[in-house]
Amino acid sequence: DIVMTQSPDSLAVSLGERATINCKSSQSVLHSSNNKNYLAWYQQKPGHPPKLIIYWASTRESGVPDRFSGSGSGTDFTLTISSLQAEDVAVYYCQQYYSDTPITFGQGTRLEIK
Amino acid sequence: QITLKESGPTLVKPTQTLTLTCTFSGFSLTTNGVGVGWIRQPPGKALEWLALIYWNDDKRYSPSLKTRLTITKDTSKNQVVLTMTSMDPVDTATYYCAHRHPAAIGTGKNWFDPWGQGTLVTVSS
């Protein structure tokens, strides 16, 4: 199985400041055939299901604010929120889909307001 | 607009079989490339993918749970059913069904959006 490890486990950032969440995979999720990274990011607000925010490591889902961006390649990835808003308080998960059996998620990073 | 909703028992006893139904709208599981997955989340813990079924009835299962899981579809009812045998208290979780993202079509890979609201299943005697 591809193990996804996120850091930190929790993060407190002031409103308007930058938030950075990291995700590391135990093996590369970069597919050589199309040079794409098979990684997604989800946001889960309290009491709600996960919501897709990024796929292909850096493609923002339709309707997601442009303060959210994804970067990285191979085994190391980053989700950045450029200017934290109150509504961004959530747990964020990365997911690899390079291997479809099993699909695996990171353990989550809890983002709070400082 | 795509919506999904999970239904099933909120409480099951150890050793029993769990049957969950995902009823969806806004898409058809007869359309080429469409898929529906199941993912669970124990209270306060991370997400765990369980199973997925494609429009052509191809199925994928988590290797660690494969012997206990069965996923089926009823296209006439717009439903996907997940059964899990030999339930144990460690299976206590919120169970979500989710729609395979359209950009995944043609890739053979899977990520999900949107997700249903989830249903909490507690395993206890």
Tab-separated table of N, CA, C and O in Angstrom, chain A:
chain	number	residue	atom	x	y	z
A	1	ASP	N	0.831	-1.188	0.000
A	1	ASP	CA	0.000	0.000	0.000
A	1	ASP	C	0.876	1.253	0.000
A	1	ASP	O	1.964	1.263	0.577
A	2	ILE	N	0.388	2.299	-0.654
A	2	ILE	CA	1.077	3.588	-0.605
A	2	ILE	C	0.616	4.315	0.655
A	2	ILE	O	-0.578	4.587	0.814
A	3	VAL	N	1.559	4.596	1.534
A	3	VAL	CA	1.254	5.270	2.801
A	3	VAL	C	1.403	6.776	2.613
A	3	VAL	O	2.425	7.256	2.103
A	4	MET	N	0.381	7.500	3.027
A	4	MET	CA	0.372	8.963	2.930
A	4	MET	C	0.554	9.553	4.325
A	4	MET	O	-0.225	9.227	5.238
A	5	THR	N	1.543	10.388	4.489
A	5	THR	CA	1.836	10.982	5.792
A	5	THR	C	1.765	12.494	5.696
A	5	THR	O	2.498	13.111	4.912
A	6	GLN	N	0.902	13.081	6.482
A	6	GLN	CA	0.725	14.531	6.466
A	6	GLN	C	1.450	15.172	7.642
A	6	GLN	O	1.613	14.579	8.698
A	7	SER	N	1.862	16.407	7.429
A	7	SER	CA	2.450	17.188	8.521
A	7	SER	C	2.090	18.655	8.348
A	7	SER	O	1.964	19.139	7.220
A	8	PRO	N	1.885	19.367	9.460
A	8	PRO	CA	1.773	18.809	10.809
A	8	PRO	C	0.420	18.136	11.020
A	8	PRO	O	-0.425	18.171	10.122
A	9	ASP	N	0.198	17.558	12.189
A	9	ASP	CA	-1.112	16.997	12.509
A	9	ASP	C	-2.125	18.095	12.761
A	9	ASP	O	-3.319	17.928	12.500
A	10	SER	N	-1.665	19.206	13.313
A	10	SER	CA	-2.542	20.352	13.523
A	10	SER	C	-1.751	21.635	13.349
A	10	SER	O	-0.516	21.647	13.496
A	11	LEU	N	-2.462	22.685	13.031
A	11	LEU	CA	-1.840	23.937	12.645
A	11	LEU	C	-2.767	25.083	13.033
A	11	LEU	O	-3.981	24.996	12.785
A	12	ALA	N	-2.212	26.109	13.645
A	12	ALA	CA	-2.990	27.304	13.974
A	12	ALA	C	-2.363	28.503	13.278
A	12	ALA	O	-1.161	28.759	13.445
A	13	VAL	N	-3.178	29.194	12.498
A	13	VAL	CA	-2.693	30.306	11.685
A	13	VAL	C	-3.605	31.517	11.904
A	13	VAL	O	-4.825	31.352	12.043
A	14	SER	N	-3.035	32.690	11.911
A	14	SER	CA	-3.829	33.908	12.073
A	14	SER	C	-4.616	34.218	10.805
A	14	SER	O	-4.182	33.883	9.688
A	15	LEU	N	-5.759	34.832	10.975
A	15	LEU	CA	-6.552	35.248	9.817
A	15	LEU	C	-5.720	36.132	8.900
A	15	LEU	O	-4.996	37.021	9.356
A	16	GLY	N	-5.811	35.852	7.602
A	16	GLY	CA	-5.076	36.626	6.615
A	16	GLY	C	-3.666	36.129	6.356
A	16	GLY	O	-3.017	36.572	5.411
A	17	GLU	N	-3.208	35.215	7.205
A	17	GLU	CA	-1.865	34.671	7.023
A	17	GLU	C	-1.893	33.408	6.162
A	17	GLU	O	-2.945	32.841	5.872
A	18	ARG	N	-0.703	32.963	5.779
A	18	ARG	CA	-0.569	31.781	4.912
A	18	ARG	C	-0.568	30.512	5.748
A	18	ARG	O	0.068	30.458	6.806
A	19	ALA	N	-1.281	29.502	5.246
A	19	ALA	CA	-1.281	28.180	5.871
A	19	ALA	C	-0.696	27.181	4.886
A	19	ALA	O	-1.054	27.187	3.702
A	20	THR	N	0.190	26.333	5.400
A	20	THR	CA	0.854	25.342	4.552
A	20	THR	C	0.737	23.967	5.180
A	20	THR	O	1.114	23.780	6.351
A	21	ILE	N	0.228	23.019	4.402
A	21	ILE	CA	0.062	21.642	4.855
A	21	ILE	C	0.828	20.741	3.910
A	21	ILE	O	0.754	20.900	2.691
A	22	ASN	N	1.563	19.800	4.481
A	22	ASN	CA	2.414	18.911	3.695
A	22	ASN	C	1.873	17.494	3.660
A	22	ASN	O	1.215	17.031	4.607
A	23	CYS	N	2.172	16.813	2.577
A	23	CYS	CA	1.760	15.426	2.392
A	23	CYS	C	2.895	14.690	1.697
A	23	CYS	O	3.403	15.161	0.665
A	24	LYS	N	3.296	13.572	2.269
A	24	LYS	CA	4.396	12.787	1.702
A	24	LYS	C	3.892	11.379	1.445
A	24	LYS	O	3.263	10.753	2.305
A	25	SER	N	4.168	10.871	0.248
A	25	SER	CA	3.779	9.508	-0.099
A	25	SER	C	4.974	8.570	0.028
A	25	SER	O	6.122	8.980	-0.184
A	26	SER	N	4.703	7.310	0.357
A	26	SER	CA	5.780	6.333	0.574
A	26	SER	C	6.429	5.889	-0.725
A	26	SER	O	7.502	5.272	-0.703
A	27	GLN	N	5.787	6.170	-1.844
A	27	GLN	CA	6.393	5.971	-3.155
A	27	GLN	C	5.862	7.031	-4.102
A	27	GLN	O	4.826	7.656	-3.818
A	28	SER	N	6.556	7.227	-5.182
A	28	SER	CA	6.169	8.281	-6.105
A	28	SER	C	4.766	8.059	-6.663
A	28	SER	O	4.390	6.921	-6.986
A	29	VAL	N	3.998	9.143	-6.759
A	29	VAL	CA	2.677	9.085	-7.382
A	29	VAL	C	2.687	9.847	-8.707
A	29	VAL	O	1.634	10.195	-9.240
A	30	LEU	N	3.890	10.095	-9.229
A	30	LEU	CA	4.051	10.728	-10.545
A	30	LEU	C	4.052	9.647	-11.609
A	30	LEU	O	4.897	8.736	-11.583
A	31	HIS	N	3.096	9.738	-12.536
A	31	HIS	CA	2.992	8.737	-13.596
A	31	HIS	C	3.809	9.210	-14.798
A	31	HIS	O	3.573	10.294	-15.332
A	32	SER	N	4.743	8.371	-15.214
A	32	SER	CA	5.667	8.770	-16.280
A	32	SER	C	4.978	8.900	-17.637
A	32	SER	O	5.441	9.641	-18.507
A	33	SER	N	3.841	8.230	-17.801
A	33	SER	CA	3.176	8.229	-19.113
A	33	SER	C	2.572	9.588	-19.459
A	33	SER	O	2.490	9.954	-20.629
A	34	ASN	N	2.147	10.326	-18.436
A	34	ASN	CA	1.514	11.615	-18.684
A	34	ASN	C	2.079	12.739	-17.819
A	34	ASN	O	1.581	13.869	-17.890
A	35	ASN	N	3.115	12.435	-17.055
A	35	ASN	CA	3.764	13.437	-16.197
A	35	ASN	C	2.787	14.095	-15.229
A	35	ASN	O	2.908	15.292	-14.913
A	36	LYS	N	1.805	13.323	-14.777
A	36	LYS	CA	0.844	13.851	-13.818
A	36	LYS	C	1.043	13.193	-12.456
A	36	LYS	O	1.370	12.006	-12.368
A	37	ASN	N	0.817	13.966	-11.418
A	37	ASN	CA	0.867	13.471	-10.056
A	37	ASN	C	-0.544	13.092	-9.615
A	37	ASN	O	-1.459	13.921	-9.646
A	38	TYR	N	-0.683	11.837	-9.186
A	38	TYR	CA	-1.987	11.281	-8.883
A	38	TYR	C	-2.338	11.537	-7.417
A	38	TYR	O	-2.371	10.631	-6.587
A	39	LEU	N	-2.628	12.818	-7.122
A	39	LEU	CA	-2.862	13.236	-5.747
A	39	LEU	C	-3.996	14.245	-5.680
A	39	LEU	O	-4.063	15.172	-6.500
A	40	ALA	N	-4.862	14.064	-4.688
A	40	ALA	CA	-5.981	14.973	-4.451
A	40	ALA	C	-5.943	15.487	-3.015
A	40	ALA	O	-5.354	14.864	-2.131
A	41	TRP	N	-6.573	16.633	-2.825
A	41	TRP	CA	-6.746	17.216	-1.492
A	41	TRP	C	-8.244	17.428	-1.221
A	41	TRP	O	-8.992	17.859	-2.114
A	42	TYR	N	-8.643	17.133	0.015
A	42	TYR	CA	-10.025	17.337	0.438
A	42	TYR	C	-10.048	18.223	1.681
A	42	TYR	O	-9.126	18.199	2.503
A	43	GLN	N	-11.152	18.941	1.818
A	43	GLN	CA	-11.426	19.752	2.998
A	43	GLN	C	-12.652	19.165	3.702
A	43	GLN	O	-13.670	18.916	3.059
A	44	GLN	N	-12.539	18.927	5.005
A	44	GLN	CA	-13.686	18.430	5.764
A	44	GLN	C	-13.974	19.353	6.933
A	44	GLN	O	-13.206	19.407	7.898
A	45	LYS	N	-15.077	20.058	6.832
A	45	LYS	CA	-15.502	20.931	7.925
A	45	LYS	C	-16.271	20.111	8.953
A	45	LYS	O	-16.846	19.076	8.619
A	46	PRO	N	-16.278	20.569	10.200
A	46	PRO	CA	-16.930	19.799	11.275
A	46	PRO	C	-18.369	19.448	10.933
A	46	PRO	O	-19.157	20.298	10.533
A	47	GLY	N	-18.693	18.156	11.068
A	47	GLY	CA	-20.047	17.686	10.836
A	47	GLY	C	-20.434	17.562	9.380
A	47	GLY	O	-21.611	17.338	9.068
A	48	HIS	N	-19.465	17.690	8.487
A	48	HIS	CA	-19.731	17.631	7.052
A	48	HIS	C	-18.865	16.570	6.387
A	48	HIS	O	-17.829	16.174	6.925
A	49	PRO	N	-19.292	16.119	5.188
A	49	PRO	CA	-18.437	15.173	4.456
A	49	PRO	C	-17.257	15.901	3.832
A	49	PRO	O	-17.264	17.140	3.712
A	50	PRO	N	-16.243	15.149	3.426
A	50	PRO	CA	-15.132	15.770	2.701
A	50	PRO	C	-15.593	16.407	1.397
A	50	PRO	O	-16.544	15.945	0.763
A	51	LYS	N	-14.877	17.452	1.022
A	51	LYS	CA	-15.138	18.170	-0.227
A	51	LYS	C	-13.830	18.247	-0.999
A	51	LYS	O	-12.801	18.649	-0.450
A	52	LEU	N	-13.880	17.874	-2.263
A	52	LEU	CA	-12.673	17.916	-3.101
A	52	LEU	C	-12.268	19.359	-3.366
A	52	LEU	O	-13.106	20.190	-3.751
A	53	ILE	N	-10.994	19.675	-3.172
A	53	ILE	CA	-10.521	21.017	-3.490
A	53	ILE	C	-9.432	21.019	-4.562
A	53	ILE	O	-9.346	21.962	-5.356
A	54	ILE	N	-8.631	19.974	-4.630
A	54	ILE	CA	-7.517	19.917	-5.587
A	54	ILE	C	-7.399	18.485	-6.105
A	54	ILE	O	-7.557	17.532	-5.333
A	55	TYR	N	-7.130	18.320	-7.414
A	55	TYR	CA	-6.754	17.019	-7.959
A	55	TYR	C	-5.609	17.220	-8.951
A	55	TYR	O	-5.264	18.366	-9.288
A	56	TRP	N	-5.045	16.114	-9.397
A	56	TRP	CA	-3.802	16.184	-10.184
A	56	TRP	C	-2.761	17.076	-9.471
A	56	TRP	O	-1.990	17.769	-10.124
A	57	ALA	N	-2.781	17.058	-8.171
A	57	ALA	CA	-1.850	17.746	-7.277
A	57	ALA	C	-1.973	19.269	-7.303
A	57	ALA	O	-1.623	19.925	-6.310
A	58	SER	N	-2.458	19.830	-8.417
A	58	SER	CA	-2.468	21.292	-8.509
A	58	SER	C	-3.674	21.863	-9.246
A	58	SER	O	-3.759	23.088	-9.411
A	59	THR	N	-4.601	21.025	-9.686
A	59	THR	CA	-5.783	21.506	-10.400
A	59	THR	C	-6.884	21.808	-9.394
A	59	THR	O	-7.340	20.910	-8.679
A	60	ARG	N	-7.283	23.046	-9.335
A	60	ARG	CA	-8.320	23.455	-8.392
A	60	ARG	C	-9.689	23.011	-8.910
A	60	ARG	O	-10.022	23.208	-10.084
A	61	GLU	N	-10.475	22.422	-8.036
A	61	GLU	CA	-11.836	22.032	-8.396
A	61	GLU	C	-12.668	23.284	-8.665
A	61	GLU	O	-12.450	24.356	-8.071
A	62	SER	N	-13.615	23.154	-9.580
A	62	SER	CA	-14.490	24.270	-9.911
A	62	SER	C	-15.164	24.832	-8.661
A	62	SER	O	-15.681	24.090	-7.823
A	63	GLY	N	-15.132	26.160	-8.536
A	63	GLY	CA	-15.785	26.825	-7.415
A	63	GLY	C	-14.918	27.002	-6.192
A	63	GLY	O	-15.315	27.696	-5.242
A	64	VAL	N	-13.747	26.407	-6.187
A	64	VAL	CA	-12.839	26.537	-5.030
A	64	VAL	C	-12.088	27.861	-5.139
A	64	VAL	O	-11.547	28.190	-6.202
A	65	PRO	N	-12.064	28.637	-4.064
A	65	PRO	CA	-11.393	29.950	-4.122
A	65	PRO	C	-9.928	29.833	-4.507
A	65	PRO	O	-9.249	28.857	-4.165
A	66	ASP	N	-9.429	30.856	-5.209
A	66	ASP	CA	-8.054	30.770	-5.711
A	66	ASP	C	-7.004	30.996	-4.627
A	66	ASP	O	-5.800	30.932	-4.920
A	67	ARG	N	-7.432	31.218	-3.393
A	67	ARG	CA	-6.445	31.258	-2.307
A	67	ARG	C	-5.927	29.842	-1.978
A	67	ARG	O	-4.915	29.697	-1.290
A	68	PHE	N	-6.622	28.820	-2.479
A	68	PHE	CA	-6.175	27.440	-2.310
A	68	PHE	C	-5.300	27.055	-3.508
A	68	PHE	O	-5.709	27.227	-4.661
A	69	SER	N	-4.126	26.506	-3.228
A	69	SER	CA	-3.283	26.027	-4.308
A	69	SER	C	-2.551	24.773	-3.863
A	69	SER	O	-2.250	24.590	-2.677
A	70	GLY	N	-2.260	23.903	-4.833
A	70	GLY	CA	-1.518	22.683	-4.565
A	70	GLY	C	-0.244	22.666	-5.387
A	70	GLY	O	-0.212	23.150	-6.516
A	71	SER	N	0.790	22.090	-4.794
A	71	SER	CA	2.072	22.007	-5.491
A	71	SER	C	2.791	20.738	-5.076
A	71	SER	O	2.346	20.015	-4.169
A	72	GLY	N	3.909	20.492	-5.746
A	72	GLY	CA	4.738	19.333	-5.423
A	72	GLY	C	4.731	18.309	-6.540
A	72	GLY	O	3.943	18.388	-7.484
A	73	SER	N	5.606	17.323	-6.400
A	73	SER	CA	5.716	16.274	-7.404
A	73	SER	C	6.432	15.066	-6.807
A	73	SER	O	7.251	15.215	-5.886
A	74	GLY	N	6.106	13.900	-7.363
A	74	GLY	CA	6.793	12.687	-6.919
A	74	GLY	C	6.260	12.163	-5.606
A	74	GLY	O	5.249	11.459	-5.576
A	75	THR	N	6.916	12.514	-4.507
A	75	THR	CA	6.493	12.043	-3.189
A	75	THR	C	6.162	13.171	-2.212
A	75	THR	O	5.670	12.887	-1.110
A	76	ASP	N	6.422	14.400	-2.567
A	76	ASP	CA	6.235	15.514	-1.631
A	76	ASP	C	5.308	16.583	-2.194
A	76	ASP	O	5.584	17.136	-3.276
A	77	PHE	N	4.264	16.860	-1.435
A	77	PHE	CA	3.212	17.751	-1.901
A	77	PHE	C	2.832	18.749	-0.813
A	77	PHE	O	3.005	18.492	0.381
A	78	THR	N	2.284	19.875	-1.261
A	78	THR	CA	1.901	20.947	-0.339
A	78	THR	C	0.568	21.530	-0.752
A	78	THR	O	0.320	21.764	-1.940
A	79	LEU	N	-0.280	21.740	0.242
A	79	LEU	CA	-1.499	22.517	0.061
A	79	LEU	C	-1.276	23.861	0.747
A	79	LEU	O	-0.899	23.892	1.930
A	80	THR	N	-1.484	24.933	0.011
A	80	THR	CA	-1.279	26.272	0.562
A	80	THR	C	-2.576	27.060	0.495
A	80	THR	O	-3.266	27.056	-0.531
A	81	ILE	N	-2.894	27.702	1.618
A	81	ILE	CA	-3.981	28.676	1.649
A	81	ILE	C	-3.298	30.030	1.818
A	81	ILE	O	-2.661	30.287	2.842
A	82	SER	N	-3.418	30.881	0.824
A	82	SER	CA	-2.575	32.080	0.782
A	82	SER	C	-2.957	33.113	1.842
A	82	SER	O	-2.087	33.806	2.371
A	83	SER	N	-4.236	33.206	2.132
A	83	SER	CA	-4.707	34.185	3.109
A	83	SER	C	-5.887	33.554	3.858
A	83	SER	O	-7.008	33.518	3.345
A	84	LEU	N	-5.609	33.049	5.038
A	84	LEU	CA	-6.588	32.235	5.761
A	84	LEU	C	-7.853	33.021	6.096
A	84	LEU	O	-7.784	34.143	6.625
A	85	GLN	N	-8.985	32.409	5.783
A	85	GLN	CA	-10.288	32.970	6.138
A	85	GLN	C	-10.928	32.100	7.221
A	85	GLN	O	-10.601	30.914	7.345
A	86	ALA	N	-11.866	32.659	7.940
A	86	ALA	CA	-12.495	31.919	9.042
A	86	ALA	C	-13.169	30.645	8.545
A	86	ALA	O	-13.170	29.622	9.245
A	87	GLU	N	-13.705	30.699	7.332
A	87	GLU	CA	-14.424	29.528	6.806
A	87	GLU	C	-13.489	28.408	6.353
A	87	GLU	O	-13.956	27.346	5.944
A	88	ASP	N	-12.192	28.623	6.430
A	88	ASP	CA	-11.229	27.593	6.034
A	88	ASP	C	-10.885	26.647	7.186
A	88	ASP	O	-10.135	25.677	6.992
A	89	VAL	N	-11.416	26.928	8.372
A	89	VAL	CA	-11.191	26.027	9.503
A	89	VAL	C	-11.778	24.662	9.174
A	89	VAL	O	-12.973	24.536	8.881
A	90	ALA	N	-10.945	23.640	9.196
A	90	ALA	CA	-11.352	22.310	8.720
A	90	ALA	C	-10.210	21.346	8.973
A	90	ALA	O	-9.111	21.729	9.397
A	91	VAL	N	-10.483	20.081	8.671
A	91	VAL	CA	-9.422	19.082	8.575
A	91	VAL	C	-9.182	18.836	7.086
A	91	VAL	O	-10.130	18.691	6.307
A	92	TYR	N	-7.920	18.802	6.718
A	92	TYR	CA	-7.541	18.618	5.320
A	92	TYR	C	-6.865	17.255	5.150
A	92	TYR	O	-6.019	16.861	5.957
A	93	TYR	N	-7.278	16.551	4.094
A	93	TYR	CA	-6.740	15.218	3.796
A	93	TYR	C	-6.152	15.193	2.395
A	93	TYR	O	-6.752	15.728	1.449
A	94	CYS	N	-5.020	14.516	2.249
A	94	CYS	CA	-4.536	14.201	0.910
A	94	CYS	C	-4.919	12.749	0.591
A	94	CYS	O	-5.136	11.934	1.502
A	95	GLN	N	-5.037	12.458	-0.682
A	95	GLN	CA	-5.398	11.114	-1.158
A	95	GLN	C	-4.562	10.802	-2.391
A	95	GLN	O	-4.484	11.629	-3.311
A	96	GLN	N	-3.962	9.619	-2.430
A	96	GLN	CA	-3.292	9.204	-3.655
A	96	GLN	C	-4.221	8.305	-4.453
A	96	GLN	O	-4.958	7.495	-3.894
A	97	TYR	N	-4.184	8.459	-5.751
A	97	TYR	CA	-4.950	7.553	-6.614
A	97	TYR	C	-4.049	6.912	-7.676
A	97	TYR	O	-4.526	6.416	-8.695
A	98	TYR	N	-2.747	6.932	-7.427
A	98	TYR	CA	-1.793	6.230	-8.313
A	98	TYR	C	-2.090	4.741	-8.272
A	98	TYR	O	-2.133	4.067	-9.303
A	99	SER	N	-2.268	4.227	-7.058
A	99	SER	CA	-2.710	2.855	-6.873
A	99	SER	C	-4.198	2.878	-6.590
A	99	SER	O	-4.630	3.557	-5.648
A	100	ASP	N	-4.969	2.151	-7.393
A	100	ASP	CA	-6.421	2.209	-7.157
A	100	ASP	C	-6.897	1.107	-6.233
A	100	ASP	O	-8.068	1.066	-5.878
A	101	THR	N	-5.979	0.237	-5.811
A	101	THR	CA	-6.346	-0.791	-4.837
A	101	THR	C	-5.164	-1.068	-3.914
A	101	THR	O	-4.286	-1.863	-4.262
A	102	PRO	N	-5.115	-0.440	-2.731
A	102	PRO	CA	-6.176	0.465	-2.292
A	102	PRO	C	-5.867	1.939	-2.565
A	102	PRO	O	-4.708	2.338	-2.633
A	103	ILE	N	-6.927	2.719	-2.693
A	103	ILE	CA	-6.818	4.168	-2.592
A	103	ILE	C	-6.491	4.469	-1.134
A	103	ILE	O	-7.060	3.853	-0.232
A	104	THR	N	-5.572	5.397	-0.888
A	104	THR	CA	-5.198	5.698	0.497
A	104	THR	C	-5.199	7.193	0.768
A	104	THR	O	-4.910	7.999	-0.115
A	105	PHE	N	-5.523	7.514	2.014
A	105	PHE	CA	-5.598	8.895	2.477
A	105	PHE	C	-4.525	9.151	3.537
A	105	PHE	O	-4.092	8.218	4.237
A	106	GLY	N	-4.148	10.415	3.680
A	106	GLY	CA	-3.334	10.810	4.813
A	106	GLY	C	-4.165	10.817	6.081
A	106	GLY	O	-5.393	10.663	6.053
A	107	GLN	N	-3.488	11.031	7.202
A	107	GLN	CA	-4.166	10.968	8.499
A	107	GLN	C	-4.936	12.252	8.823
A	107	GLN	O	-5.682	12.298	9.796
A	108	GLY	N	-4.746	13.279	8.004
A	108	GLY	CA	-5.460	14.533	8.201
A	108	GLY	C	-4.633	15.573	8.930
A	108	GLY	O	-3.787	15.241	9.772
A	109	THR	N	-4.884	16.837	8.613
A	109	THR	CA	-4.270	17.973	9.305
A	109	THR	C	-5.388	18.921	9.723
A	109	THR	O	-6.170	19.378	8.879
A	110	ARG	N	-5.442	19.187	11.014
A	110	ARG	CA	-6.477	20.078	11.546
A	110	ARG	C	-5.986	21.514	11.495
A	110	ARG	O	-4.927	21.838	12.058
A	111	LEU	N	-6.725	22.373	10.823
A	111	LEU	CA	-6.357	23.778	10.666
A	111	LEU	C	-7.295	24.647	11.499
A	111	LEU	O	-8.523	24.568	11.359
A	112	GLU	N	-6.707	25.453	12.368
A	112	GLU	CA	-7.482	26.310	13.253
A	112	GLU	C	-6.996	27.750	13.146
A	112	GLU	O	-5.924	28.017	12.606
A	113	ILE	N	-7.767	28.649	13.710
A	113	ILE	CA	-7.409	30.068	13.754
A	113	ILE	C	-6.595	30.339	15.021
A	113	ILE	O	-6.975	29.909	16.118
A	114	LYS	N	-5.501	31.054	14.845
A	114	LYS	CA	-4.685	31.425	16.007
A	114	LYS	C	-5.283	32.646	16.681
A	114	LYS	O	-5.673	33.613	16.007
